[in-house]
Amino acid sequence: MRPKIVLVWFKRDLRIVDHAPLTAAVATGLPVLPLYVVEPDYWQLSTSSQRHWSFIHDSLIQLRESLTAIGQSLVIRVGQVPSVLQDLMADYDVQGIYAHEETGHLWTYARDLEVLDFCRHHGISIHDFPHGGVVRRLRSRDGWSRLRQDRISQTPLPAPTALLPLSAIDNGQIPAKDDSLFKNRISGKTQKGGRRAGLAIVQSFIHQRANRYLKSISSPRYGPDFSARLSPHLAWGTLSEREVVHRFQEGISALPPRDFGRRGLAAVLTRLSWRSHFMQKLEDQPDLENTSMHSFYDGIRPQDDQTQISLSAWQDGQTGYPIIDACMRCLAETGWLPFRMRAMLVSFASYHLWLDWRLTAPHMARLFTDYEPGIHYSQFQMQSGVTGINTMRVYNPVKQSYDHDPEGWLIRQYCPELAHLPLEWVHEPHLMPPLLASEFNFETGRDYPMPIVDNQTAMREAKNKMAAIRKQAGFDQEAASVFQRLGSRNRPRQGAKKRQAKPNAQQQLDLF
Ligand SMILES: Cc1cc2nc3c(=O)[nH]c(=O)nc-3n(C[C@H](O)[C@H](O)[C@H](O)COP(=O)(O)OP(=O)(O)OC[C@H]3O[C@@H](n4cnc5c(N)ncnc54)[C@H](O)[C@@H]3O)c2cc1C
């Protein structure tokens, strides 16, 4: 007779602490089969990349260690989930599947429906548990914040202490980082995955970095060390949003009232609520991956002869705007950028180059170690001005360059062809007088591209096009309905900028 078991399906929740499905599965008293499925079709998507897998790979090794320590190793299978389940059912009588709800893209949504169908057909019960602050089947955005708050304020669940071992099961191999299953290769580095690295980041933020957070958050030079750097751990679930919130709240209580670290920790807590807020949008409207929130903006950026040229220049860091190119090359090399630089790259693509956000979003999804569909698509739409409910923000790349990379540090780091130029010309090398340029053996167009578009003209034209759409009849009515469906009910807090401790470049994070 096949032994009765329950199955815990791990997806973007690669931990055993604060894992409600695992806790509930253990409470059934039946043996638990902890399963992770590598789904080849998912890894062929234009948004998936080997960089994501590299982070997951590290995390699965540690998840397996923690599960083995309490009695049953993680079981790894490669294939489509229904056929993996079918195979397991040959040996086990699966009584139920326990999993977190996933706010993913349309592919995972369709896969979840298929699994649901399969389970219904075979009489297997599915037990879904909410993840983070996202509320499934939310009736109205009014009151959402309170629902999230109630959930996040509950004490994180401890890890189970024991699992009944499954005899004679093949636990399966974790595919290698360079396995050909993972189609989109990325040549740069990847932030270390695994819960241990996540916990170390939490500790170093609370005790060493939080006091410099607000001062450094937009800096391409200091941001990598003084930003929280939690995003991939939250995206792939080696840490739960709730446990981070609780640890940060304890960190705040332990600090004196006027300590800068308190402000840094409090600022990250606010951002964690944004995280849930943006993910909630995708949960409420799963087609945000391919449909603009406000329909008037949906077809405004058609493809033409220039599209591929502009897209390639942007993707390859060859636009002739040093700060744009340096940011894109930095992202390709490290898998991370501060928020402002992400927003600026999208703004440049959407306004200066007039590229549709659906063309540009997959490229950055592949490069971000922290790719999280709910945040990603909501932010892409917002930074491309297609939501109808957010203030349009066109970043001036030249101003951003002087303001946020004043010493040309990022540009010199990632555009070596400009590294030897005097600081005066690093932000706008094409303006360098030819005689002076020849002294540096430098020629725009030969050593570095001419700007792909004229900055002022491109910004003016984009603003005019967007303004014309806003004036169309019916625009405001639709914007009101988008707001009703997806808009934040919190007003941004007005306040003076607080003085912050100066970043110290010597204090660096061990991330790779
Ligand atoms: C175009 C664009 C795409 C983005 N795509 C992603 C993505 O795929 N995955 C992702 O995690 N973040 C994304 N972000 C949001 C943000 O840039 C990153 O979360 C942040 O830079 C990660 O670094 P950190 O962990 O040091 O964040 P911190 O600034 O220290 O913030 C702490 C945490 O709060 C959350 N957070 C911070 N800022 C935001 C924000 N603006 N919106 C929602 N949540 C936020 C993240 O989980 C982050 O880890 C995107 C932003 C833009 C403009």
Coordinates of C-alpha atoms and ligand atoms in Angstrom, one line a residue:
M1 CA 0.0 0.0 0.0
R2 CA 1.3 3.5 -0.8
P3 CA 2.1 5.5 2.3
K4 CA 0.0 8.5 3.0
I5 CA 1.9 11.8 2.9
V6 CA 1.4 15.5 2.5
L7 CA 3.6 17.5 0.2
V8 CA 5.0 21.0 0.7
W9 CA 5.7 22.8 -2.6
F10 CA 8.5 25.4 -2.3
K11 CA 8.5 28.1 -4.8
R12 CA 9.7 31.7 -4.0
D13 CA 9.9 30.8 -0.3
L14 CA 13.2 29.0 0.2
R15 CA 13.3 28.8 4.0
I16 CA 11.8 26.8 6.8
V17 CA 11.4 29.6 9.3
D18 CA 8.1 31.6 9.1
H19 CA 6.8 29.1 6.5
A20 CA 3.1 28.6 7.2
P21 CA 2.6 25.8 4.6
L22 CA 5.4 23.7 6.2
T23 CA 4.1 24.4 9.7
A24 CA 0.6 23.3 8.7
A25 CA 1.8 20.2 6.8
V26 CA 3.8 19.1 9.9
A27 CA 0.7 19.6 12.0
T28 CA -1.2 17.0 10.0
G29 CA 1.0 14.3 11.6
L30 CA 1.7 12.7 8.2
P31 CA 5.1 12.4 6.7
V32 CA 6.0 15.6 4.7
L33 CA 7.6 15.5 1.3
P34 CA 9.3 18.9 0.8
L35 CA 9.4 19.4 -3.0
Y36 CA 11.1 21.9 -5.3
V37 CA 10.4 21.6 -9.0
V38 CA 12.7 23.0 -11.7
E39 CA 10.3 23.8 -14.5
P40 CA 12.2 23.8 -17.8
D41 CA 9.5 26.0 -19.6
Y42 CA 9.7 28.6 -16.9
W43 CA 13.5 28.9 -17.5
Q44 CA 12.9 29.5 -21.2
L45 CA 10.9 32.7 -20.5
S46 CA 12.4 36.0 -21.7
T47 CA 12.3 37.2 -18.1
S48 CA 14.2 34.2 -16.5
S49 CA 17.9 34.0 -16.3
Q50 CA 20.8 31.9 -15.1
R51 CA 21.6 34.7 -12.6
H52 CA 18.3 34.0 -10.9
W53 CA 19.1 30.3 -10.9
S54 CA 22.5 31.0 -9.4
F55 CA 20.9 32.7 -6.4
I56 CA 18.2 30.0 -6.1
H57 CA 20.9 27.3 -6.4
D58 CA 22.8 28.6 -3.3
S59 CA 19.5 28.9 -1.5
L60 CA 18.3 25.4 -2.3
I61 CA 21.6 23.9 -1.0
Q62 CA 20.9 25.6 2.4
L63 CA 17.2 24.8 2.3
R64 CA 18.2 21.1 1.8
E65 CA 20.6 21.3 4.7
S66 CA 18.0 22.7 7.0
L67 CA 15.4 20.2 6.0
T68 CA 17.8 17.3 6.3
A69 CA 18.7 18.5 9.8
I70 CA 15.1 18.0 10.9
G71 CA 14.6 14.7 9.3
Q72 CA 13.8 14.8 5.6
S73 CA 15.9 16.2 2.7
L74 CA 14.4 18.5 0.1
V75 CA 13.3 16.5 -3.0
I76 CA 14.2 18.0 -6.3
R77 CA 12.5 17.2 -9.5
V78 CA 12.8 18.6 -13.1
G79 CA 9.7 18.7 -15.2
Q80 CA 6.2 20.1 -15.4
V81 CA 4.5 20.1 -12.0
P82 CA 1.5 17.9 -12.9
S83 CA 3.8 15.2 -14.3
V84 CA 6.1 15.4 -11.3
L85 CA 3.1 14.9 -9.1
Q86 CA 1.8 12.1 -11.2
D87 CA 5.2 10.3 -10.8
L88 CA 5.3 10.8 -7.0
M89 CA 1.7 9.5 -6.8
A90 CA 3.0 6.1 -8.1
D91 CA 4.8 5.7 -4.7
Y92 CA 2.8 7.9 -2.3
D93 CA -0.8 8.5 -1.5
V94 CA -0.6 12.3 -1.6
Q95 CA -3.3 13.6 0.8
G96 CA -2.7 17.3 0.3
I97 CA -0.4 20.0 -1.2
Y98 CA 0.7 22.9 1.0
A99 CA 2.1 26.0 -0.6
H100 CA 2.3 29.7 -0.5
E101 CA 0.2 31.8 -2.9
E102 CA 2.5 33.1 -5.6
T103 CA 2.0 36.6 -7.1
G104 CA 3.9 35.8 -10.3
H105 CA 3.5 36.5 -13.9
L106 CA 0.9 35.0 -16.3
W107 CA 3.0 31.9 -16.8
T108 CA 3.0 30.9 -13.2
Y109 CA -0.6 31.9 -12.9
A110 CA -1.5 29.5 -15.7
R111 CA 0.7 26.8 -14.2
D112 CA -1.1 27.2 -10.8
L113 CA -4.4 26.7 -12.6
E114 CA -3.2 23.6 -14.2
V115 CA -2.0 22.2 -10.9
L116 CA -5.3 23.0 -9.3
D117 CA -7.1 21.2 -12.1
F118 CA -4.8 18.2 -11.7
C119 CA -5.4 18.1 -8.0
R120 CA -9.2 18.4 -8.3
H121 CA -9.1 15.5 -10.8
H122 CA -7.1 13.3 -8.5
G123 CA -8.9 14.3 -5.3
I124 CA -5.9 16.0 -3.7
S125 CA -6.6 19.0 -1.5
I126 CA -4.7 22.2 -2.0
H127 CA -3.8 24.4 1.0
D128 CA -2.7 27.8 -0.1
F129 CA -1.2 30.3 2.4
P130 CA -0.8 34.0 2.0
H131 CA 2.8 35.2 1.5
G132 CA 4.0 38.6 2.9
G133 CA 1.5 41.4 2.8
V134 CA -0.3 40.5 -0.4
V135 CA -4.0 39.8 0.0
R136 CA -5.6 37.4 -2.4
R137 CA -9.2 38.1 -3.6
L138 CA -9.0 41.6 -2.1
R139 CA -12.4 43.3 -2.5
S140 CA -11.2 46.9 -2.3
R141 CA -8.0 48.8 -1.8
D142 CA -9.6 50.7 1.0
G143 CA -8.4 49.1 4.2
W144 CA -5.7 47.1 2.5
S145 CA -3.0 48.7 4.6
R146 CA -4.7 47.6 7.8
L147 CA -5.0 44.0 6.5
R148 CA -1.3 43.9 5.7
Q149 CA -0.4 45.4 9.0
D150 CA -2.4 42.8 10.9
R151 CA -0.7 40.1 9.0
I152 CA 2.8 41.4 9.3
S153 CA 2.5 42.2 13.0
Q154 CA 1.9 38.5 13.9
T155 CA 4.9 36.8 15.3
P156 CA 6.9 34.9 12.7
L157 CA 6.5 31.1 12.8
P158 CA 9.5 29.1 14.2
A159 CA 11.0 26.4 12.0
P160 CA 9.5 22.9 12.7
T161 CA 11.8 20.7 14.8
A162 CA 11.2 17.3 13.2
L163 CA 10.0 15.7 9.9
L164 CA 9.2 12.1 9.6
P165 CA 11.7 10.7 7.1
L166 CA 10.4 9.1 3.8
S167 CA 12.1 5.8 3.2
A168 CA 13.7 5.0 -0.1
I169 CA 12.9 8.2 -1.9
D170 CA 15.4 9.6 -4.5
N171 CA 16.0 13.1 -3.3
G172 CA 17.2 14.2 -6.7
Q173 CA 20.1 16.5 -7.7
I174 CA 20.1 20.3 -7.7
P175 CA 20.9 21.2 -11.4
A176 CA 24.3 22.9 -11.7
K177 CA 24.5 26.7 -12.0
D178 CA 25.6 26.3 -15.6
D179 CA 23.1 23.6 -16.6
S180 CA 21.8 24.2 -20.1
L181 CA 18.2 24.3 -18.7
F182 CA 18.9 27.9 -17.8
K183 CA 18.7 29.5 -21.2
N184 CA 19.5 33.2 -20.7
R185 CA 23.1 33.4 -19.6
I186 CA 24.5 36.4 -17.7
S187 CA 28.3 36.8 -17.6
G188 CA 28.5 39.1 -14.5
K189 CA 28.5 38.3 -10.8
T190 CA 25.5 37.2 -8.7
Q191 CA 24.8 38.2 -5.1
K192 CA 25.3 35.1 -2.8
G193 CA 22.0 33.3 -2.2
G194 CA 21.0 31.2 0.8
R195 CA 19.5 32.1 4.2
R196 CA 22.8 32.5 5.9
A197 CA 23.8 35.3 3.6
G198 CA 20.4 36.9 4.1
L199 CA 20.6 36.8 7.9
A200 CA 24.2 38.2 7.7
I201 CA 22.8 41.1 5.6
V202 CA 20.0 41.8 8.1
Q203 CA 22.6 41.9 11.0
S204 CA 25.1 44.1 9.2
F205 CA 22.3 46.5 8.2
I206 CA 20.9 46.8 11.7
H207 CA 24.3 47.1 13.4
Q208 CA 26.6 48.8 10.9
R209 CA 24.9 50.2 7.9
A210 CA 21.4 51.6 8.8
N211 CA 22.9 54.9 10.0
R212 CA 24.2 55.7 6.5
Y213 CA 21.2 54.4 4.6
L214 CA 19.3 57.6 3.7
K215 CA 22.4 59.5 2.7
S216 CA 23.6 56.7 0.4
I217 CA 20.4 55.2 -1.1
S218 CA 20.6 57.0 -4.4
S219 CA 24.3 57.0 -4.8
P220 CA 25.7 54.6 -7.4
R221 CA 29.0 54.7 -5.4
Y222 CA 27.7 54.1 -1.8
G223 CA 24.3 52.5 -2.5
P224 CA 25.8 49.1 -3.1
D225 CA 27.2 49.0 0.5
F226 CA 24.7 51.0 2.4
S227 CA 21.4 50.1 0.8
A228 CA 19.7 47.3 2.7
R229 CA 20.5 44.7 -0.1
L230 CA 17.7 42.5 1.0
S231 CA 15.8 42.4 -2.2
P232 CA 16.9 39.0 -3.7
H233 CA 16.4 37.4 -0.3
L234 CA 12.9 38.7 -0.2
A235 CA 12.2 37.9 -3.9
W236 CA 13.3 34.3 -3.6
G237 CA 12.1 33.9 0.0
T238 CA 15.2 33.0 2.0
L239 CA 13.9 35.6 4.4
S240 CA 10.2 36.4 5.0
E241 CA 9.0 40.0 4.9
R242 CA 7.5 39.5 8.3
E243 CA 10.7 38.3 10.0
V244 CA 12.7 41.2 8.5
V245 CA 10.0 43.6 9.8
H246 CA 10.2 42.1 13.3
R247 CA 14.0 42.1 13.4
F248 CA 14.1 45.7 12.2
Q249 CA 11.6 46.8 14.8
E250 CA 13.7 45.1 17.5
G251 CA 16.7 46.9 16.1
I252 CA 14.9 50.3 16.3
S253 CA 13.9 49.6 20.0
A254 CA 17.5 48.8 20.9
L255 CA 18.8 52.2 19.6
P256 CA 18.8 55.5 21.3
P257 CA 15.9 57.8 20.2
R258 CA 17.9 60.2 18.0
D259 CA 20.2 57.6 16.4
F260 CA 20.6 57.8 12.6
G261 CA 20.3 54.1 12.5
R262 CA 16.7 54.3 13.7
R263 CA 15.8 56.5 10.7
G264 CA 17.5 54.1 8.3
L265 CA 15.6 51.1 9.8
A266 CA 12.3 53.0 9.8
A267 CA 12.9 54.0 6.1
V268 CA 13.4 50.4 5.1
L269 CA 10.2 49.4 7.0
T270 CA 8.3 52.0 4.9
R271 CA 9.8 50.5 1.7
L272 CA 8.8 47.0 2.8
S273 CA 5.2 48.2 2.8
W274 CA 5.7 49.6 -0.7
R275 CA 6.9 46.2 -1.6
S276 CA 3.6 44.7 -0.6
H277 CA 1.7 47.6 -2.2
F278 CA 3.3 47.1 -5.6
M279 CA 2.9 43.3 -5.5
Q280 CA -0.7 43.7 -4.6
K281 CA -1.3 45.5 -7.9
L282 CA -0.2 42.5 -9.9
E283 CA -2.2 40.2 -7.6
D284 CA -5.3 42.3 -8.3
Q285 CA -4.6 42.7 -12.0
P286 CA -2.5 39.7 -13.3
D287 CA -2.3 41.1 -16.8
L288 CA -0.2 44.1 -15.7
E289 CA 2.7 42.2 -17.3
N290 CA 1.4 43.0 -20.8
T291 CA -1.3 45.7 -20.4
S292 CA -0.8 49.3 -19.4
M293 CA -2.8 50.3 -16.3
H294 CA -4.4 53.2 -18.2
S295 CA -5.5 52.0 -21.6
F296 CA -5.0 55.4 -23.3
Y297 CA -1.2 54.8 -23.0
D298 CA -1.3 51.3 -24.3
G299 CA -0.2 51.7 -27.9
I300 CA 1.6 55.0 -27.8
R301 CA 5.0 53.6 -28.5
P302 CA 4.7 51.6 -31.7
Q303 CA 7.8 49.8 -33.1
D304 CA 9.5 51.4 -36.1
D305 CA 12.9 51.2 -38.0
Q306 CA 14.6 52.9 -35.1
T307 CA 13.3 50.6 -32.3
Q308 CA 15.8 47.8 -32.6
I309 CA 18.7 50.2 -32.9
S310 CA 17.6 52.2 -29.8
L311 CA 16.9 49.0 -27.8
S312 CA 20.3 47.5 -28.6
A313 CA 22.1 50.7 -27.7
W314 CA 20.2 50.9 -24.4
Q315 CA 20.7 47.2 -23.5
D316 CA 24.4 47.3 -24.5
G317 CA 25.2 50.5 -22.6
Q318 CA 26.1 52.3 -25.8
T319 CA 23.7 55.3 -25.8
G320 CA 26.4 58.0 -25.6
Y321 CA 25.0 59.1 -22.2
P322 CA 27.8 58.0 -19.8
I323 CA 25.6 57.7 -16.7
I324 CA 23.0 55.6 -18.6
D325 CA 25.7 53.4 -20.1
A326 CA 27.6 53.1 -16.8
C327 CA 24.4 52.1 -14.9
M328 CA 23.4 49.5 -17.5
R329 CA 26.9 48.0 -17.6
C330 CA 27.0 48.0 -13.8
L331 CA 23.6 46.2 -13.7
A332 CA 24.9 43.6 -16.1
E333 CA 28.1 43.1 -14.0
T334 CA 26.6 43.1 -10.5
G335 CA 22.8 42.3 -10.8
W336 CA 21.8 45.3 -8.7
L337 CA 21.2 49.1 -9.0
P338 CA 19.8 51.6 -6.5
F339 CA 16.1 52.5 -7.1
R340 CA 16.9 55.9 -8.6
M341 CA 19.2 54.4 -11.2
R342 CA 16.7 51.8 -12.1
A343 CA 14.1 54.4 -12.6
M344 CA 16.4 56.6 -14.6
L345 CA 17.3 53.7 -17.0
V346 CA 13.6 53.0 -17.6
S347 CA 12.7 56.7 -18.0
F348 CA 15.5 57.1 -20.6
A349 CA 14.3 54.1 -22.5
S350 CA 10.6 55.1 -22.4
Y351 CA 10.9 58.9 -22.8
H352 CA 14.2 59.7 -24.6
L353 CA 14.1 56.6 -26.8
W354 CA 10.3 56.2 -26.8
L355 CA 10.5 52.5 -26.4
D356 CA 7.5 50.5 -25.2
W357 CA 8.0 49.2 -21.6
R358 CA 7.1 45.7 -22.7
L359 CA 10.2 45.6 -24.8
T360 CA 12.5 46.8 -22.1
A361 CA 11.1 45.1 -19.0
P362 CA 12.4 41.6 -19.8
H363 CA 16.0 42.7 -20.3
M364 CA 16.2 44.3 -16.8
A365 CA 14.2 41.3 -15.3
R366 CA 16.9 39.0 -16.5
L367 CA 19.7 41.2 -15.1
F368 CA 18.1 41.9 -11.6
T369 CA 19.0 39.2 -9.1
D370 CA 16.0 40.4 -7.2
Y371 CA 13.5 40.1 -10.1
E372 CA 10.0 40.2 -8.5
P373 CA 7.2 40.5 -11.1
G374 CA 4.8 42.4 -8.9
I375 CA 7.3 45.2 -8.2
H376 CA 9.0 45.0 -11.6
Y377 CA 6.0 45.5 -13.8
S378 CA 4.3 48.1 -11.5
Q379 CA 7.5 50.1 -11.5
F380 CA 8.1 49.8 -15.2
Q381 CA 4.6 51.1 -15.9
M382 CA 5.1 53.9 -13.3
Q383 CA 8.5 55.0 -14.7
S384 CA 7.1 54.9 -18.2
G385 CA 4.2 57.1 -17.3
V386 CA 1.5 54.6 -18.4
T387 CA -0.4 54.3 -15.1
G388 CA -2.5 57.5 -15.3
I389 CA -2.3 57.8 -11.5
N390 CA 1.3 58.8 -10.8
T391 CA 3.1 62.0 -11.4
M392 CA 5.1 61.8 -14.6
R393 CA 8.8 61.8 -13.9
V394 CA 11.2 62.3 -16.8
Y395 CA 14.8 62.0 -15.4
N396 CA 17.3 64.3 -17.0
P397 CA 20.3 61.9 -17.4
V398 CA 22.8 64.8 -17.5
K399 CA 21.5 66.4 -14.3
Q400 CA 21.4 63.0 -12.6
S401 CA 25.0 62.3 -13.6
Y402 CA 26.3 65.6 -12.1
D403 CA 24.1 65.2 -9.0
H404 CA 24.6 61.6 -8.2
D405 CA 27.9 60.7 -9.7
P406 CA 29.7 64.0 -9.0
E407 CA 33.2 62.5 -9.1
G408 CA 32.4 60.4 -12.2
W409 CA 33.2 57.4 -10.1
L410 CA 30.6 55.1 -11.6
I411 CA 31.3 56.3 -15.1
R412 CA 35.0 55.7 -14.8
Q413 CA 34.4 52.3 -13.2
Y414 CA 32.1 51.0 -16.0
C415 CA 33.0 53.0 -19.0
P416 CA 36.8 52.5 -19.1
E417 CA 36.9 54.3 -22.5
L418 CA 36.1 57.5 -20.6
A419 CA 38.2 56.8 -17.5
H420 CA 41.2 58.9 -18.5
L421 CA 39.2 62.1 -19.4
P422 CA 39.2 65.1 -17.0
L423 CA 36.3 65.1 -14.6
E424 CA 35.0 68.3 -16.4
W425 CA 34.2 66.2 -19.5
V426 CA 33.3 62.8 -18.1
H427 CA 29.6 63.5 -17.9
E428 CA 29.3 64.9 -21.4
P429 CA 32.3 63.8 -23.4
H430 CA 30.9 64.9 -26.7
L431 CA 31.1 68.5 -25.6
M432 CA 34.9 68.3 -25.2
P433 CA 36.7 70.7 -27.6
P434 CA 38.3 68.6 -30.3
L435 CA 41.8 69.9 -29.7
L436 CA 41.7 69.0 -26.0
A437 CA 40.1 65.6 -26.9
S438 CA 43.0 64.8 -29.2
E439 CA 45.4 65.5 -26.3
F440 CA 43.7 62.6 -24.6
N441 CA 43.6 60.6 -27.8
F442 CA 39.8 60.6 -27.6
E443 CA 37.2 61.1 -30.2
T444 CA 33.4 60.8 -29.7
G445 CA 32.0 58.5 -32.4
R446 CA 35.2 56.5 -32.5
D447 CA 36.0 55.7 -28.9
Y448 CA 32.5 56.3 -27.4
P449 CA 29.1 56.9 -29.2
M450 CA 27.7 60.3 -29.8
P451 CA 24.5 60.8 -27.7
I452 CA 21.8 58.7 -29.4
V453 CA 19.3 61.5 -29.1
D454 CA 19.5 65.2 -28.2
N455 CA 18.6 65.4 -24.5
Q456 CA 16.5 68.6 -24.4
T457 CA 14.6 67.8 -27.6
A458 CA 13.9 64.2 -26.6
M459 CA 12.6 65.3 -23.1
R460 CA 10.4 68.1 -24.6
E461 CA 8.9 65.9 -27.3
A462 CA 8.1 63.1 -24.8
K463 CA 6.5 65.6 -22.3
N464 CA 4.4 67.0 -25.2
K465 CA 3.2 63.6 -26.3
M466 CA 2.3 62.6 -22.8
A467 CA 0.5 65.9 -22.2
A468 CA -1.6 65.4 -25.4
I469 CA -2.8 62.0 -24.1
R470 CA -3.8 63.4 -20.7
K471 CA -6.0 66.0 -22.5
Q472 CA -8.1 63.4 -24.3
A473 CA -11.8 63.1 -23.4
G474 CA -12.4 60.3 -20.9
F475 CA -8.8 60.2 -19.6
D476 CA -9.7 61.4 -16.1
Q477 CA -12.6 59.0 -15.7
E478 CA -10.4 56.1 -16.5
A479 CA -7.6 57.4 -14.3
A480 CA -10.1 57.5 -11.4
S481 CA -11.0 53.9 -12.0
V482 CA -7.4 52.8 -12.1
F483 CA -6.9 54.7 -8.8
Q484 CA -9.9 53.0 -7.3
R485 CA -8.5 49.6 -8.3
L486 CA -4.8 49.9 -7.7
G487 CA -3.9 53.3 -6.2
S488 CA -2.2 53.8 -2.8
R489 CA -4.5 55.3 -0.1
N490 CA -1.5 56.7 1.7
R491 CA -0.5 60.3 1.2
P492 CA 3.3 60.8 0.8
R493 CA 4.7 62.3 4.0
Q494 CA 5.9 65.9 3.6
G495 CA 9.0 66.6 5.7
A496 CA 12.4 68.3 5.8
K497 CA 15.4 66.3 4.8
K498 CA 17.2 64.9 7.8
R499 CA 20.9 65.2 8.3
Q500 CA 22.7 61.8 7.9
A501 CA 26.0 60.4 8.9
K502 CA 28.5 60.5 6.0
P503 CA 29.1 57.2 4.2
N504 CA 32.4 55.6 4.9
A505 CA 33.7 53.9 1.7
Q506 CA 35.9 51.5 3.7
Q507 CA 33.0 49.7 5.3
Q508 CA 32.0 47.2 2.6
L509 CA 29.6 44.4 2.3
D510 CA 30.6 40.9 1.4
L511 CA 28.0 40.1 -1.2
F512 CA 29.5 38.0 -3.9
Ligands
LIG1 C1 12.1 49.9 -12.9 C2 12.2 49.3 -11.6 C3 12.2 47.9 -11.4 C4 12.3 47.4 -10.2 N1 12.2 46.0 -10.1 C5 12.3 45.4 -8.9 C6 12.3 44.0 -8.7 O1 12.2 43.2 -9.7 N2 12.5 43.5 -7.5 C7 12.6 44.2 -6.4 O2 12.8 43.7 -5.3 N3 12.6 45.6 -6.5 C8 12.5 46.2 -7.7 N4 12.5 47.6 -7.8 C9 12.5 48.4 -6.5 C10 13.8 48.8 -5.9 O3 14.6 49.5 -6.8 C11 14.5 47.7 -5.2 O4 13.7 46.9 -4.4 C12 15.7 48.1 -4.4 O5 16.6 48.9 -5.2 C13 16.4 46.9 -3.9 O6 17.6 47.2 -3.1 P1 17.6 47.1 -1.5 O7 17.2 45.7 -1.1 O8 18.9 47.6 -1.0 O9 16.4 48.1 -1.2 P2 16.1 49.1 -0.1 O10 15.9 50.4 -0.7 O11 17.0 49.1 1.0 O12 14.6 48.7 0.4 C14 14.4 47.5 1.2 C15 13.4 46.6 0.5 O13 12.1 47.3 0.3 C16 11.6 46.9 -1.0 N5 11.6 48.1 -1.9 C17 12.5 49.1 -1.9 N6 12.1 50.1 -2.8 C18 11.0 49.6 -3.3 C19 10.1 50.2 -4.3 N7 10.4 51.3 -4.9 N8 9.1 49.5 -4.7 C20 8.8 48.3 -4.1 N9 9.6 47.7 -3.1 C21 10.6 48.4 -2.7 C22 12.5 45.9 -1.5 O14 12.0 44.6 -1.2 C23 13.8 46.1 -0.8 O15 14.6 45.0 -0.7 C24 12.4 48.2 -9.0 C25 12.5 49.6 -9.2 C26 12.4 50.1 -10.4 C27 12.4 51.6 -10.6

